[in-house]
Amino acid sequence: MTAAVLGGGLLLGVPVTHWPGQGDAGLLPAGSSRVFRAESAEDEERLTLDRLEQDGGKVIHAGSTFRMRGGFTYHGERTLRQVAVSIKVSEGISFTTEYSNCEYGEYVPFSPELRGSRQAVCLIDARVEPGESVDLAPVTLKAGSLATSGAVDMLVGEVEERGWSGLKWRDRHRGRGKELTLARRTGSVPPAARQTSGTYSILFVSMDNPWDLKVTGAALKGRKGETVTADLALDFHGANVRAQRSSENDEPFANVEVRLPKGVTVLSTPEKCRLTYSRTVNIYTCNYGLYTSGFDEPLLRDGFHIAYPFKLRIDDPSKLTGGRIRVVDAEARPLRGDADPKNNTAPITTGAADGSGATAWAVAASAAAVALTGLLAAALIRTRRARRRTD
């Protein structure tokens, strides 16, 4: 596992590609070997990130931009001439401007569930005196459409030469715009923006992007003794949603409940389903297979699909009743926040194509009976007519 130490904190996968004192030379090409200064225990609070906030309202709309503001106070004894700032944005948030004194790339996570994070590491030449507080120029970010929330991580620190290897970034490149700058702070930090966590802090961003869970039912048709398959399914569309509710990832965000019709025997059950009730009807609870063994955050993502095929044998067509598949929360209540709650439930029908509710064999038998009755009536009419002629 690769890591860089900055201001006493540990940050995974953070490079610094600048020699101190280089000035206008800027960042070195990708692959150079520098990290943030490793502070001793006595020096770890020389830089304190004490401001982090966002403009644009508490809830950010999809496709809109907002600005992040950060700042710190310097507690050292000598004049500071260069500051390293790391900014990492989660999936669903992107940088709208790339500065020339920053390197950008897609962070390669240690878990596939944490994909999509982008990071910027900036080296800012600025004169900061002991005891002085400075603020970063506002950084403009954009909210995408596939997240209901996001996070912006910021880390500040000093810079010194240090060996480095094993960096993993995709699309690593230097920005081409103007430089990111610092300015002496004027006024006080708003209470909501004050930070007390040392050199590192996280800004949580709420977004209003919708999401939708949809279930697909089935229509069962067959004669007594026939084997049929109920092709049930769950689909997810829209902004990412946490698949589990607990930090241990052992409590699902939502449950899929399958109530099978009476008059059938279950021959095989989908791998993700288990029987939870079987007194008068068979009821199964199905999950979506996104559990993890660690503290990663599994997500339901746009386009997620899972099938639940139940293989059934029809035992008594006359006793067949309807069933259903539905998705509910962990307490079996309707889902809150779903954009289209009407498709959270779908029927498992046992009717024929005519919609009468009878099974296919019953419809065929009824049709045959009607046809036979018609033939008998026609024969009876012909017999009566023949008798009249004879009389």
XYZ file of C-alpha atoms in Angstrom:
391
model
C 0.000 0.000 0.000
C 1.418 3.404 -0.929
C 1.059 6.497 1.212
C 2.421 9.978 1.751
C 2.756 11.734 5.097
C 1.624 15.342 5.191
C 1.409 17.471 8.304
C 1.363 14.427 10.579
C -1.509 12.746 8.692
C -1.458 9.714 6.417
C -2.806 10.129 2.897
C -2.965 7.227 0.447
C -1.652 7.768 -3.054
C -0.600 11.435 -2.820
C 2.433 12.605 -4.818
C 4.348 15.841 -4.724
C 6.282 16.531 -7.903
C 8.140 19.743 -7.085
C 11.585 20.586 -5.741
C 11.516 23.245 -3.012
C 12.674 26.573 -4.316
C 12.025 25.749 -7.941
C 9.742 28.761 -8.296
C 8.541 29.095 -11.877
C 9.937 25.697 -12.841
C 6.577 24.320 -11.738
C 5.711 20.656 -11.336
C 7.977 17.890 -12.512
C 6.803 15.305 -15.041
C 4.721 12.396 -13.800
C 6.841 9.736 -12.158
C 9.191 12.046 -10.201
C 9.812 11.219 -6.578
C 8.666 13.737 -3.964
C 6.221 13.683 -1.064
C 4.878 16.131 1.454
C 7.074 16.974 4.410
C 6.988 14.353 7.173
C 6.422 16.319 10.349
C 7.664 15.204 13.736
C 5.237 14.812 16.612
C 6.229 18.279 17.904
C 5.613 19.933 14.523
C 2.416 18.269 13.397
C 0.242 21.295 14.226
C 2.395 23.902 12.472
C -0.256 24.030 9.760
C -3.879 23.873 10.864
C -6.686 23.565 8.315
C -9.275 25.719 10.070
C -11.688 26.635 7.257
C -13.633 24.481 4.802
C -16.994 25.404 3.298
C -19.081 25.460 0.137
C -21.089 28.150 -1.645
C -24.279 27.495 -3.591
C -26.771 26.344 -0.965
C -27.070 23.282 1.237
C -28.314 21.029 -1.594
C -26.573 21.113 -4.973
C -28.614 20.414 -8.114
C -27.389 18.033 -10.802
C -25.231 19.730 -13.404
C -24.746 22.892 -11.359
C -21.459 24.280 -10.079
C -20.483 25.311 -6.576
C -17.372 26.750 -4.991
C -15.300 25.251 -2.207
C -13.323 27.509 0.110
C -10.508 26.353 2.361
C -7.951 28.062 4.592
C -5.350 27.430 7.262
C -3.267 29.063 9.983
C 0.514 28.726 10.143
C 2.115 28.168 13.576
C 5.779 27.788 12.588
C 8.714 29.946 13.617
C 10.088 30.768 10.167
C 8.506 32.276 7.071
C 6.756 29.650 4.951
C 7.283 30.109 1.216
C 5.535 27.084 -0.262
C 2.411 25.119 0.649
C 1.188 21.758 -0.611
C -2.576 21.313 -0.910
C -4.317 18.053 -1.800
C -7.969 18.082 -2.895
C -9.825 14.831 -3.572
C -13.419 14.738 -4.825
C -15.624 11.668 -4.687
C -17.528 10.081 -7.557
C -20.237 12.462 -8.748
C -18.121 15.604 -8.303
C -15.587 16.952 -10.805
C -13.131 19.827 -11.185
C -14.297 22.514 -13.590
C -10.908 24.292 -13.727
C -7.431 22.779 -13.762
C -4.676 25.026 -12.405
C -1.151 25.058 -13.809
C 0.501 24.514 -10.418
C -1.527 21.346 -9.784
C -1.341 17.756 -10.965
C -4.586 15.882 -11.586
C -5.534 12.263 -11.938
C -8.066 9.586 -11.113
C -7.283 7.979 -7.819
C -6.838 4.207 -8.079
C -8.634 2.848 -4.991
C -7.795 -0.260 -3.028
C -11.446 -1.309 -3.434
C -13.519 -1.313 -6.660
C -16.441 0.100 -4.673
C -14.518 3.379 -4.211
C -14.009 4.058 -7.894
C -14.405 7.425 -9.561
C -12.510 9.666 -7.121
C -10.389 12.387 -8.708
C -7.544 14.177 -7.014
C -5.480 17.332 -7.388
C -2.146 17.986 -5.699
C -1.129 21.653 -5.854
C 2.136 23.357 -4.866
C 1.510 27.022 -4.125
C 4.338 29.558 -3.852
C 3.234 32.028 -1.189
C 4.858 33.943 1.670
C 3.136 32.996 4.932
C 4.398 34.528 8.154
C 4.284 32.805 11.574
C 0.820 33.143 13.110
C -0.747 34.242 9.834
C -4.038 32.853 8.479
C -4.548 32.483 4.732
C -7.391 31.307 2.508
C -7.254 29.340 -0.716
C -8.782 30.953 -3.785
C -12.291 29.466 -4.286
C -12.147 26.182 -6.233
C -15.118 25.621 -8.560
C -16.551 22.093 -8.669
C -19.439 20.529 -10.576
C -22.116 18.127 -9.350
C -22.890 15.211 -11.646
C -26.140 13.261 -11.922
C -25.086 9.928 -10.390
C -24.680 10.761 -6.718
C -27.039 11.721 -3.900
C -24.102 12.932 -1.829
C -20.403 13.446 -2.184
C -17.286 14.469 -0.310
C -14.388 16.846 -0.833
C -11.229 15.945 1.110
C -8.617 18.640 1.732
C -5.124 18.228 3.182
C -2.462 20.916 3.634
C 1.226 20.627 4.444
C 4.797 21.737 3.880
C 7.068 20.378 1.175
C 10.502 18.792 1.271
C 12.498 16.408 -0.890
C 11.775 12.751 -0.129
C 11.935 9.477 -2.057
C 8.728 8.103 -3.533
C 7.621 5.102 -5.584
C 4.550 3.037 -6.402
C 2.205 5.922 -7.178
C -1.047 4.762 -8.831
C -3.001 7.409 -10.733
C -4.910 7.149 -13.966
C -4.888 9.984 -16.497
C -2.177 11.780 -14.540
C -1.458 15.226 -15.972
C -0.642 18.802 -15.137
C -3.279 21.538 -15.324
C -3.054 24.183 -18.053
C -5.008 27.075 -16.574
C -3.963 29.880 -14.264
C -2.281 29.191 -10.927
C -4.161 28.385 -7.743
C -3.300 31.050 -5.157
C -3.507 31.892 -1.473
C -4.513 35.228 0.061
C -4.178 36.694 3.545
C -7.411 36.154 5.464
C -9.570 39.161 6.187
C -12.339 38.905 8.746
C -13.315 35.844 10.755
C -14.256 32.350 9.627
C -18.044 31.722 9.595
C -19.046 29.305 12.392
C -20.320 26.667 9.933
C -16.958 26.665 8.107
C -14.681 26.308 11.144
C -12.562 23.171 11.290
C -10.643 21.735 14.241
C -9.238 18.509 12.800
C -5.628 19.503 12.197
C -4.254 19.399 8.667
C -7.059 17.315 7.139
C -10.805 17.747 6.828
C -13.782 16.559 4.769
C -16.581 18.634 3.275
C -19.775 16.624 2.755
C -21.932 17.727 -0.175
C -25.650 16.935 -0.532
C -27.141 16.599 -4.035
C -30.756 16.201 -5.170
C -30.275 13.517 -7.833
C -33.143 10.968 -7.984
C -32.891 7.176 -7.878
C -35.349 4.369 -8.557
C -35.615 0.701 -7.601
C -37.875 -1.347 -9.873
C -39.028 -4.962 -9.622
C -40.278 -7.180 -12.453
C -43.000 -9.780 -11.889
C -44.007 -12.858 -13.913
C -47.009 -14.618 -15.493
C -47.307 -18.362 -14.755
C -49.144 -20.612 -17.228
C -49.186 -24.386 -17.282
C -51.045 -27.635 -16.696
C -50.901 -29.847 -13.647
C -47.432 -31.331 -13.187
C -45.751 -28.919 -15.603
C -42.561 -27.048 -14.652
C -42.506 -23.275 -15.121
C -39.992 -20.518 -14.301
C -40.914 -17.266 -12.620
C -38.352 -14.833 -14.076
C -38.355 -12.143 -11.403
C -35.822 -9.285 -11.343
C -34.647 -6.117 -9.617
C -33.264 -3.049 -11.447
C -31.719 0.158 -10.158
C -31.440 3.471 -12.018
C -30.269 6.935 -11.072
C -27.913 8.311 -8.455
C -25.753 5.955 -6.398
C -27.242 4.695 -3.139
C -25.464 2.865 -0.336
C -26.356 -0.811 -0.592
C -26.043 -1.309 3.178
C -27.043 0.875 6.100
C -24.462 -0.119 8.749
C -20.716 0.516 8.795
C -20.128 -3.253 8.937
C -22.199 -3.672 5.746
C -24.386 -6.343 7.316
C -27.769 -4.575 7.152
C -29.252 -4.054 3.684
C -30.599 -0.717 2.522
C -33.653 -2.503 1.086
C -35.058 -6.033 0.945
C -36.678 -7.821 -1.968
C -39.677 -9.863 -0.806
C -41.157 -12.619 -3.028
C -44.580 -14.101 -2.220
C -45.182 -17.145 -4.408
C -48.689 -18.314 -5.413
C -50.424 -21.240 -3.752
C -50.689 -24.476 -5.705
C -46.987 -24.704 -6.688
C -43.928 -26.524 -5.409
C -40.537 -24.768 -5.478
C -38.018 -26.943 -7.321
C -35.064 -24.519 -7.204
C -34.443 -21.188 -5.482
C -32.200 -18.336 -6.700
C -28.846 -18.146 -4.976
C -29.585 -14.757 -3.394
C -32.982 -15.782 -1.940
C -33.897 -17.601 1.267
C -37.218 -18.891 2.596
C -38.495 -16.727 5.470
C -42.124 -17.899 5.814
C -43.882 -21.092 4.695
C -47.035 -21.691 6.774
C -49.752 -20.944 4.222
C -47.711 -19.419 1.383
C -44.020 -19.420 0.504
C -42.381 -16.063 1.154
C -38.717 -15.481 0.284
C -36.357 -12.612 1.052
C -33.757 -11.864 -1.623
C -30.654 -9.677 -1.446
C -28.648 -8.087 -4.244
C -25.224 -9.581 -3.565
C -23.333 -6.386 -2.733
C -22.180 -7.258 0.772
C -18.498 -6.815 1.605
C -16.283 -8.274 4.292
C -14.695 -4.959 5.255
C -15.585 -1.292 5.668
C -15.813 -0.526 1.951
C -19.027 1.162 0.888
C -20.864 -1.008 -1.651
C -23.179 1.034 -3.827
C -26.262 0.426 -5.917
C -25.259 2.071 -9.195
C -27.156 3.128 -12.293
C -27.877 0.131 -14.520
C -27.617 -2.477 -11.737
C -29.674 -5.605 -12.573
C -30.141 -8.919 -10.822
C -32.447 -11.790 -11.804
C -34.331 -14.046 -9.389
C -35.489 -17.103 -11.392
C -37.708 -19.448 -9.346
C -38.248 -22.899 -10.882
C -41.751 -24.131 -9.938
C -43.996 -27.146 -10.503
C -47.736 -26.603 -10.844
C -49.444 -29.033 -8.469
C -53.084 -27.973 -8.510
C -54.171 -25.441 -11.144
C -57.539 -25.019 -9.423
C -55.804 -23.660 -6.300
C -53.416 -21.295 -8.025
C -53.516 -17.808 -6.540
C -51.641 -14.643 -7.366
C -48.319 -13.680 -5.822
C -46.041 -10.653 -5.859
C -42.512 -9.340 -5.684
C -41.837 -6.086 -3.894
C -38.961 -4.039 -2.535
C -39.218 -2.516 0.952
C -36.842 -1.027 3.493
C -35.122 -3.061 6.213
C -38.232 -2.790 8.430
C -40.587 -3.925 5.606
C -41.880 -0.384 5.116
C -42.256 1.445 1.783
C -38.990 2.913 0.534
C -38.478 6.596 1.266
C -36.882 8.728 -1.420
C -37.636 6.403 -4.334
C -38.462 8.486 -7.410
C -41.157 6.064 -8.644
C -42.664 4.046 -5.749
C -45.337 2.578 -8.055
C -42.827 0.134 -9.567
C -41.673 -1.114 -6.159
C -44.297 -3.887 -6.402
C -45.104 -6.206 -9.312
C -47.597 -9.117 -9.523
C -46.937 -12.797 -10.103
C -50.043 -13.714 -12.065
C -51.518 -17.135 -12.840
C -54.100 -16.080 -15.393
C -54.328 -16.917 -19.099
C -54.029 -14.431 -21.927
C -57.742 -13.565 -21.688
C -57.192 -12.151 -18.213
C -59.983 -14.198 -16.677
C -57.829 -15.448 -13.843
C -58.177 -19.097 -14.921
C -55.101 -21.125 -15.802
C -54.341 -22.039 -19.407
C -55.638 -25.586 -19.108
C -58.870 -24.335 -17.523
C -59.404 -21.815 -20.290
C -58.855 -24.532 -22.901
C -61.284 -26.858 -21.099
C -63.887 -24.112 -20.879
C -63.537 -23.374 -24.588
C -63.909 -27.048 -25.422
C -67.018 -27.281 -23.230
C -68.565 -24.289 -24.959
C -67.849 -25.797 -28.376
C -69.354 -29.170 -27.345
C -72.467 -27.457 -26.008
C -72.875 -25.696 -29.344
C -72.591 -28.944 -31.306
C -75.170 -30.685 -29.096
C -77.590 -27.790 -29.448
C -77.231 -27.819 -33.247
C -77.840 -31.588 -33.365
C -80.952 -31.242 -31.188
C -82.372 -28.534 -33.467
C -81.812 -30.709 -36.562
C -83.554 -33.681 -34.882
C -86.625 -31.615 -33.998
C -86.884 -30.256 -37.544
C -86.708 -33.793 -38.964
C -89.497 -34.974 -36.682
C -91.750 -32.108 -37.772
C -91.303 -33.050 -41.445
C -92.142 -36.713 -40.695
C -95.318 -35.755 -38.787
